[in-house]
Short mmCIF file of N, CA and C in Angstrom, two decimals:
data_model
loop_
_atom_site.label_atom_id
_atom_site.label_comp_id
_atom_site.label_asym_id
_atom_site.label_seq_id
_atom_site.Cartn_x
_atom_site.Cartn_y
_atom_site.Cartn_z
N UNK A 1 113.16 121.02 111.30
CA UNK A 1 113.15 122.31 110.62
C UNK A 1 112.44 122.13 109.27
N UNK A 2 111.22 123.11 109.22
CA UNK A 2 110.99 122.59 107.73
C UNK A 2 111.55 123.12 106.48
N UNK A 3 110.96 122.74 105.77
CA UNK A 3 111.86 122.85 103.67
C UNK A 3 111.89 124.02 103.86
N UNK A 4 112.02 125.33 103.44
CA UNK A 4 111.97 126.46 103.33
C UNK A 4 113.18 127.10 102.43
N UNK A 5 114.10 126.32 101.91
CA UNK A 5 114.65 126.97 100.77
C UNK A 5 113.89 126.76 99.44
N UNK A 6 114.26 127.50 98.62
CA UNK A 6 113.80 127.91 96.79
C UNK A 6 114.63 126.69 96.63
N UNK A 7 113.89 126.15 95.18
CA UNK A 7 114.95 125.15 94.61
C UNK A 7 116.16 125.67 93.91
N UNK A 8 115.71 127.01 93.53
CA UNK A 8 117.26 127.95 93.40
C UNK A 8 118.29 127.81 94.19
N UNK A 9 118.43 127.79 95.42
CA UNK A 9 118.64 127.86 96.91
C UNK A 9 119.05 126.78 96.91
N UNK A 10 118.18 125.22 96.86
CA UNK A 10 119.27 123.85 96.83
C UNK A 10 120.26 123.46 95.61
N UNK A 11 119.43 123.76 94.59
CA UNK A 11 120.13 123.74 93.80
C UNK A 11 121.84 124.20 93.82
N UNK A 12 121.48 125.87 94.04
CA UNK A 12 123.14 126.14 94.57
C UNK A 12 123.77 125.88 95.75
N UNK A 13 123.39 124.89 96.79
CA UNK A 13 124.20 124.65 97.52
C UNK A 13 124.36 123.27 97.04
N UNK A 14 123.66 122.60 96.48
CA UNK A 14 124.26 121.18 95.74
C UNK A 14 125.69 121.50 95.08
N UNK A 15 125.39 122.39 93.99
CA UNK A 15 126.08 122.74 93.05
C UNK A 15 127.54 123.52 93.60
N UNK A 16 127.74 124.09 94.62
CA UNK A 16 128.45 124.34 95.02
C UNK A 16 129.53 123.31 95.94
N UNK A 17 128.89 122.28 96.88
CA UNK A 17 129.50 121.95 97.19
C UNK A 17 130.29 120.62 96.75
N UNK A 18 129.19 120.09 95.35
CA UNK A 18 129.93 119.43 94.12
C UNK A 18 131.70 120.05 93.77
N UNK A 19 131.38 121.43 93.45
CA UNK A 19 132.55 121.70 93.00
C UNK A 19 133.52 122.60 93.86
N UNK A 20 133.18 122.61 95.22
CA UNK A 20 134.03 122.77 95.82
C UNK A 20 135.14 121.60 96.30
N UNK A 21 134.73 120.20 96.11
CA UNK A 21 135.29 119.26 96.20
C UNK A 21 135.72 118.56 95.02
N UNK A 22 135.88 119.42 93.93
CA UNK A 22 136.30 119.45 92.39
C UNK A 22 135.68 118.32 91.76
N UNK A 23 134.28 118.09 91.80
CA UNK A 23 133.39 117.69 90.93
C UNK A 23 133.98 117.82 89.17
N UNK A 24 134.39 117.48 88.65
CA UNK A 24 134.21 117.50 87.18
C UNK A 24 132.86 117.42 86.52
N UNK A 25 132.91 118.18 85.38
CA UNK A 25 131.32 118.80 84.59
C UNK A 25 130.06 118.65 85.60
N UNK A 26 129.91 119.83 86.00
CA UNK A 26 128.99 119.70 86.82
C UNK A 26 127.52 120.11 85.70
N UNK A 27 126.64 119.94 85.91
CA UNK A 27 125.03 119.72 85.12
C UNK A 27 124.17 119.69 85.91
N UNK A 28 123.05 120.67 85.31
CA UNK A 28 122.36 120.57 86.17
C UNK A 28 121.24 120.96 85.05
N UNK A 29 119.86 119.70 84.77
CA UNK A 29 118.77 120.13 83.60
C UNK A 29 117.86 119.98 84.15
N UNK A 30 116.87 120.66 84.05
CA UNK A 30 115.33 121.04 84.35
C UNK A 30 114.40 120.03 83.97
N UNK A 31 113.89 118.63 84.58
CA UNK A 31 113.44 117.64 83.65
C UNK A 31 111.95 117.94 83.99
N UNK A 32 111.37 118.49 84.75
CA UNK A 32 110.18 118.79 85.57
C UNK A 32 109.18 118.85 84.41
N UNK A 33 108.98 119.25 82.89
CA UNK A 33 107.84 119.27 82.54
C UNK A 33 108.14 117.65 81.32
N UNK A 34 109.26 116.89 81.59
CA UNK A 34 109.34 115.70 81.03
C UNK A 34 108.84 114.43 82.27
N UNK A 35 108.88 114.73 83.42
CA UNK A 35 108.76 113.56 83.97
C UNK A 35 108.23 113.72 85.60
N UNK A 36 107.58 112.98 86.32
CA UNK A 36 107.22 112.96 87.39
C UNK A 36 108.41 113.08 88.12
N UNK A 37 109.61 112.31 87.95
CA UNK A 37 110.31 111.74 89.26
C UNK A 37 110.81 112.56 89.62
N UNK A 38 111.35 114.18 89.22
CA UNK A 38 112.03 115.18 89.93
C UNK A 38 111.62 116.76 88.78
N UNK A 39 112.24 117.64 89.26
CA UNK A 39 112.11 118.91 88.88
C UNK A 39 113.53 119.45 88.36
N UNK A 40 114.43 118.96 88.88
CA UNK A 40 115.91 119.16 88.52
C UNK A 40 116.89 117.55 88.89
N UNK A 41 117.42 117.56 88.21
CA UNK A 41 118.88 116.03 87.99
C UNK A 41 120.09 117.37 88.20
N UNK A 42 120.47 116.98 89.01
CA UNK A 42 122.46 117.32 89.19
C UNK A 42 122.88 116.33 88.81
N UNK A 43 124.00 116.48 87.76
CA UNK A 43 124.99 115.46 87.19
C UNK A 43 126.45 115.70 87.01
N UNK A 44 126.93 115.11 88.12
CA UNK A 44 128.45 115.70 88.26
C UNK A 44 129.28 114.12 88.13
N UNK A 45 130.69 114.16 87.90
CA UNK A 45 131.35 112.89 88.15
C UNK A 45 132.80 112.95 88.60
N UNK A 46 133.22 112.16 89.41
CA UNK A 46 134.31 111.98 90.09
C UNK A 46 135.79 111.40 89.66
N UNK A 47 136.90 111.55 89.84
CA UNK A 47 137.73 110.54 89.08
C UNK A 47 137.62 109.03 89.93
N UNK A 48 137.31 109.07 90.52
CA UNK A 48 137.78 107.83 91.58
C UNK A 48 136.62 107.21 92.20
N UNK A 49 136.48 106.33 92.76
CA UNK A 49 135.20 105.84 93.69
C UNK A 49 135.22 106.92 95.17
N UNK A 50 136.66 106.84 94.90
CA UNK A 50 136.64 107.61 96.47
C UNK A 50 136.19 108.91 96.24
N UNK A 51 136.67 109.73 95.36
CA UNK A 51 136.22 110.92 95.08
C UNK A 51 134.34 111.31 95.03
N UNK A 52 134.24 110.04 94.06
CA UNK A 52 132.76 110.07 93.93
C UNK A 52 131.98 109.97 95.15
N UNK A 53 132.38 109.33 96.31
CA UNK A 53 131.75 109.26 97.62
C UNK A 53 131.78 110.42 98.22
N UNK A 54 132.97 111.06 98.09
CA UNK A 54 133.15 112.42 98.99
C UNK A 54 132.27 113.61 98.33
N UNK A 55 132.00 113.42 96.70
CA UNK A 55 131.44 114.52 96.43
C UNK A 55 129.83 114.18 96.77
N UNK A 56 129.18 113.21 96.77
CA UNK A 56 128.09 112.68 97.00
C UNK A 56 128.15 113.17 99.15
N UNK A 57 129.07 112.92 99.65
CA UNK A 57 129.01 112.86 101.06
C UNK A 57 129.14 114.62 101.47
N UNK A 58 129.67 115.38 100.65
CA UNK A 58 129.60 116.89 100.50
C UNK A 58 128.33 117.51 100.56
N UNK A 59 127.87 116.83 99.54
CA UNK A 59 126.18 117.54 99.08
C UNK A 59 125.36 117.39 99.88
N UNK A 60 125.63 116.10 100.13
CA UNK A 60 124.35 115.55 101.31
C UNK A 60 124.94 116.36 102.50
N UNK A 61 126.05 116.71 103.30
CA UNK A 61 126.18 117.08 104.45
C UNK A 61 126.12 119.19 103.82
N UNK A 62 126.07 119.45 102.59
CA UNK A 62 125.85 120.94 103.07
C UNK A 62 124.37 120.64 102.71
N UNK A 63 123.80 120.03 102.38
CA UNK A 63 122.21 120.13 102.66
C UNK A 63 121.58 119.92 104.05
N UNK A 64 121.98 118.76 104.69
CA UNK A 64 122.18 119.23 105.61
C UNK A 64 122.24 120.16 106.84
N UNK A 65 122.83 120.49 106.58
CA UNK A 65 123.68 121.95 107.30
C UNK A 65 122.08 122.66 107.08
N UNK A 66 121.64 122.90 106.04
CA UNK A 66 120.37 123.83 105.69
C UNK A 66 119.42 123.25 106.15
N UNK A 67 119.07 122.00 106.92
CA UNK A 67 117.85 121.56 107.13
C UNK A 67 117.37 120.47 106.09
N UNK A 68 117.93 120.26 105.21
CA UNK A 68 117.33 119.40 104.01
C UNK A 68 118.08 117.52 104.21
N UNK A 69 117.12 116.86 104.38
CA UNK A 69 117.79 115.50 104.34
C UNK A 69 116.91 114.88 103.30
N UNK A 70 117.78 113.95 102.37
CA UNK A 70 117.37 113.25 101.59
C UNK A 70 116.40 112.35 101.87
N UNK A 71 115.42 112.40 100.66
CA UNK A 71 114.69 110.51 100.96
C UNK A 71 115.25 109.70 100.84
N UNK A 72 116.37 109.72 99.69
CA UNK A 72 117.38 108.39 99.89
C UNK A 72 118.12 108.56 99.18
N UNK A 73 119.35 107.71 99.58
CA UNK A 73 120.31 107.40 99.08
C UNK A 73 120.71 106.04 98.93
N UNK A 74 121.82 105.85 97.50
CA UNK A 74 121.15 104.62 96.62
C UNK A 74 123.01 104.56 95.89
N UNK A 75 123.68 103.73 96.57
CA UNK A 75 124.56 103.67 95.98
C UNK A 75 126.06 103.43 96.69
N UNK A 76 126.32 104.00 98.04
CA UNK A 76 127.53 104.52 98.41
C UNK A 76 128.50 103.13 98.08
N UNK A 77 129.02 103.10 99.59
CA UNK A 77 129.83 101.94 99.80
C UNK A 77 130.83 101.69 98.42
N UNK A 78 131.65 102.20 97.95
CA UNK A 78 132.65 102.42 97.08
C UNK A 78 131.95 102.12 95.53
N UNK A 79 130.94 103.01 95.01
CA UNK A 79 130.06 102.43 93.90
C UNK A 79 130.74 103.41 93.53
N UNK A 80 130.00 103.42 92.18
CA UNK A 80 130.49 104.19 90.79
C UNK A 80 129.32 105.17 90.70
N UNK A 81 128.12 105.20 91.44
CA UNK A 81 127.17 105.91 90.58
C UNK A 81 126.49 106.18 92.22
N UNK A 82 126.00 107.60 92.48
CA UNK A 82 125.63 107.44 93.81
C UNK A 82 124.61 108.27 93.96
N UNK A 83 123.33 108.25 94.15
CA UNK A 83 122.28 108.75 93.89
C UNK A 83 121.50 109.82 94.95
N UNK A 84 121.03 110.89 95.29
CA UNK A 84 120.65 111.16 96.12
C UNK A 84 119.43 111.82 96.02
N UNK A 85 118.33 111.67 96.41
CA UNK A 85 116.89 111.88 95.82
C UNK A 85 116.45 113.06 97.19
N UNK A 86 115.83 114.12 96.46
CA UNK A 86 115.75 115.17 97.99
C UNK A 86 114.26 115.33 96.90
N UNK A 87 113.81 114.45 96.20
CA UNK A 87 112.46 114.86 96.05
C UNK A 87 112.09 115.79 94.34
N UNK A 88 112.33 117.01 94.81
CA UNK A 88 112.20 117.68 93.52
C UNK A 88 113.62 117.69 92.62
N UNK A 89 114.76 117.52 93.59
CA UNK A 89 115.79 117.50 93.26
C UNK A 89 116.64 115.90 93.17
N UNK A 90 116.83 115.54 92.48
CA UNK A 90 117.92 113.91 91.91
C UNK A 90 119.04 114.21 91.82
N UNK A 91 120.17 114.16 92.67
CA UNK A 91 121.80 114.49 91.96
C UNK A 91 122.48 113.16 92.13
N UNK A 92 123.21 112.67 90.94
CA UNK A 92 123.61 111.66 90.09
C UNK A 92 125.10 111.90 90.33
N UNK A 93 126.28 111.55 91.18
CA UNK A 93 127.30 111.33 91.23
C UNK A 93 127.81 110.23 90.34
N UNK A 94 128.85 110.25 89.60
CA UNK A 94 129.03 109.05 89.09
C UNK A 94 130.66 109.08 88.97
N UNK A 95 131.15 107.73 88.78
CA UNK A 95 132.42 107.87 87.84
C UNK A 95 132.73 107.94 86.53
N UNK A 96 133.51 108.73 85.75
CA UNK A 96 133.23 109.07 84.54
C UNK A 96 132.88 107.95 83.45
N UNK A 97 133.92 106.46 83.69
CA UNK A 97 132.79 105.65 83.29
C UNK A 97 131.71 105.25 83.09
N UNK A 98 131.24 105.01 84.22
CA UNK A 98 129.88 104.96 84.49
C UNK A 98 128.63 106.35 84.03
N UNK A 99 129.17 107.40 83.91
CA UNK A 99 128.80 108.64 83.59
C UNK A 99 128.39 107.93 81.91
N UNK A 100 129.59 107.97 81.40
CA UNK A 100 129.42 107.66 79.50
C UNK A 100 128.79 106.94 79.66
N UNK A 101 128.65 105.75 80.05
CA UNK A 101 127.77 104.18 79.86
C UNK A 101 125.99 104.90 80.34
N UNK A 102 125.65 105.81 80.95
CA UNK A 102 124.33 105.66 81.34
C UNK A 102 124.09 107.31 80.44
N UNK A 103 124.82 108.14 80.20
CA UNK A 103 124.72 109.13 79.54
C UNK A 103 122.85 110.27 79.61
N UNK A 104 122.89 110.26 81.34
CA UNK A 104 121.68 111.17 81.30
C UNK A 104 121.69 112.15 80.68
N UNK A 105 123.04 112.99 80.01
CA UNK A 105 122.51 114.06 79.40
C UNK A 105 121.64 113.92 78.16
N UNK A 106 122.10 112.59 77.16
CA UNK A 106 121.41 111.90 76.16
C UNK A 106 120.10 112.03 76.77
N UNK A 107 119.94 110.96 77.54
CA UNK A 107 118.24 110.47 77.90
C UNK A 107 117.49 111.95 78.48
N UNK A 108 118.17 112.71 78.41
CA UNK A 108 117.17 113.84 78.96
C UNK A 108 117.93 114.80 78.42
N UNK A 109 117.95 114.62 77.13
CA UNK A 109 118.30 116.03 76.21
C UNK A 109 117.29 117.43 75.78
N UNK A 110 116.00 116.72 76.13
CA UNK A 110 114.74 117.56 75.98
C UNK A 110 114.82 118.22 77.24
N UNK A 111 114.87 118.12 78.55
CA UNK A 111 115.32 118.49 79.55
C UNK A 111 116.06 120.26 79.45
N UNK A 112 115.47 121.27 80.12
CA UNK A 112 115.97 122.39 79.70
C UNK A 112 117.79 122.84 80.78
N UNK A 113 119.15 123.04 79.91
CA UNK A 113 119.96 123.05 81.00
C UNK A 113 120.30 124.57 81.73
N UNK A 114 120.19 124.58 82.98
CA UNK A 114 120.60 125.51 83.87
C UNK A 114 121.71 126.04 83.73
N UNK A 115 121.74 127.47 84.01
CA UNK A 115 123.18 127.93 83.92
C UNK A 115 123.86 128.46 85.47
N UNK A 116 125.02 127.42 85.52
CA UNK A 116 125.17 127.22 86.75
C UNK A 116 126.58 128.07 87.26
N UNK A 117 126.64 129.09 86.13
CA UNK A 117 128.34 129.47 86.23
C UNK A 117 128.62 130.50 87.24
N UNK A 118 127.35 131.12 87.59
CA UNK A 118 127.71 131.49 88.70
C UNK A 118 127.56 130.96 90.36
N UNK A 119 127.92 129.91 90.04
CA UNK A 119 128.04 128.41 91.30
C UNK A 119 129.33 128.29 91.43
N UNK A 120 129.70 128.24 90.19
CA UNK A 120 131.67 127.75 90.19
C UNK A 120 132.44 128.25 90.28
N UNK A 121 133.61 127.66 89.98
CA UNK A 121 134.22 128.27 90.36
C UNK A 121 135.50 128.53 89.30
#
């Protein structure tokens, strides 16, 4: 099936199914005119490893569901930080540790942020 959603469109089904599985601070910044590697970073974090897998295993399976499979994924197997690259889109699962220690909102504060409130819940 090919791509055919808006990145509006992945975006909110990322973003949704982050916090339907109670993602804590969900983020989502526009890095597209700072950097090659994507167009949007999702940055959500988990309390737990386990949590963090399920919200990472959420996203990827309602993308999914839409036709969209990742180029990769970079992390699972009970990590702290779990990466999923769909190309224009990067979403950054982490544990809140690991969240403070790498602090993408810092490194990409120039980065413009999305307003995602009507995603949540």
């Amino acid at each position: 099936m090919p791509d055919t959603l808006t990145q509006k469109q992945k975006l909110e089904i990322i973003v949704k199914a982050l916090d339907s599985k109670k993602a804590e601070d969900i983020k989502v910044i526009k890095v597209g005119d700072l950097t090659i590697i994507a167009d949007y970073f999702v940055i959500a974090d988990g309390t737990s490893s386990t949590q963090t897998k399920a919200l990472a295993d959420e996203a990827e399976y309602k993308m999914q569901e839409n036709g969209v499979t990742p180029n990769r994924v970079q992390g699972n197997n009970g990590s702290n930080w779990v990466i999923i690259d769909y190309g224009d889109i990067v979403v950054h699962v982490f544990s809140k540790d690991q969240r403070e220690f790498y602090n993408l909102e810092r490194l990409w504060r120039d980065g413009e942020d999305v307003d995602i409130s009507e995603w949540v819940k």
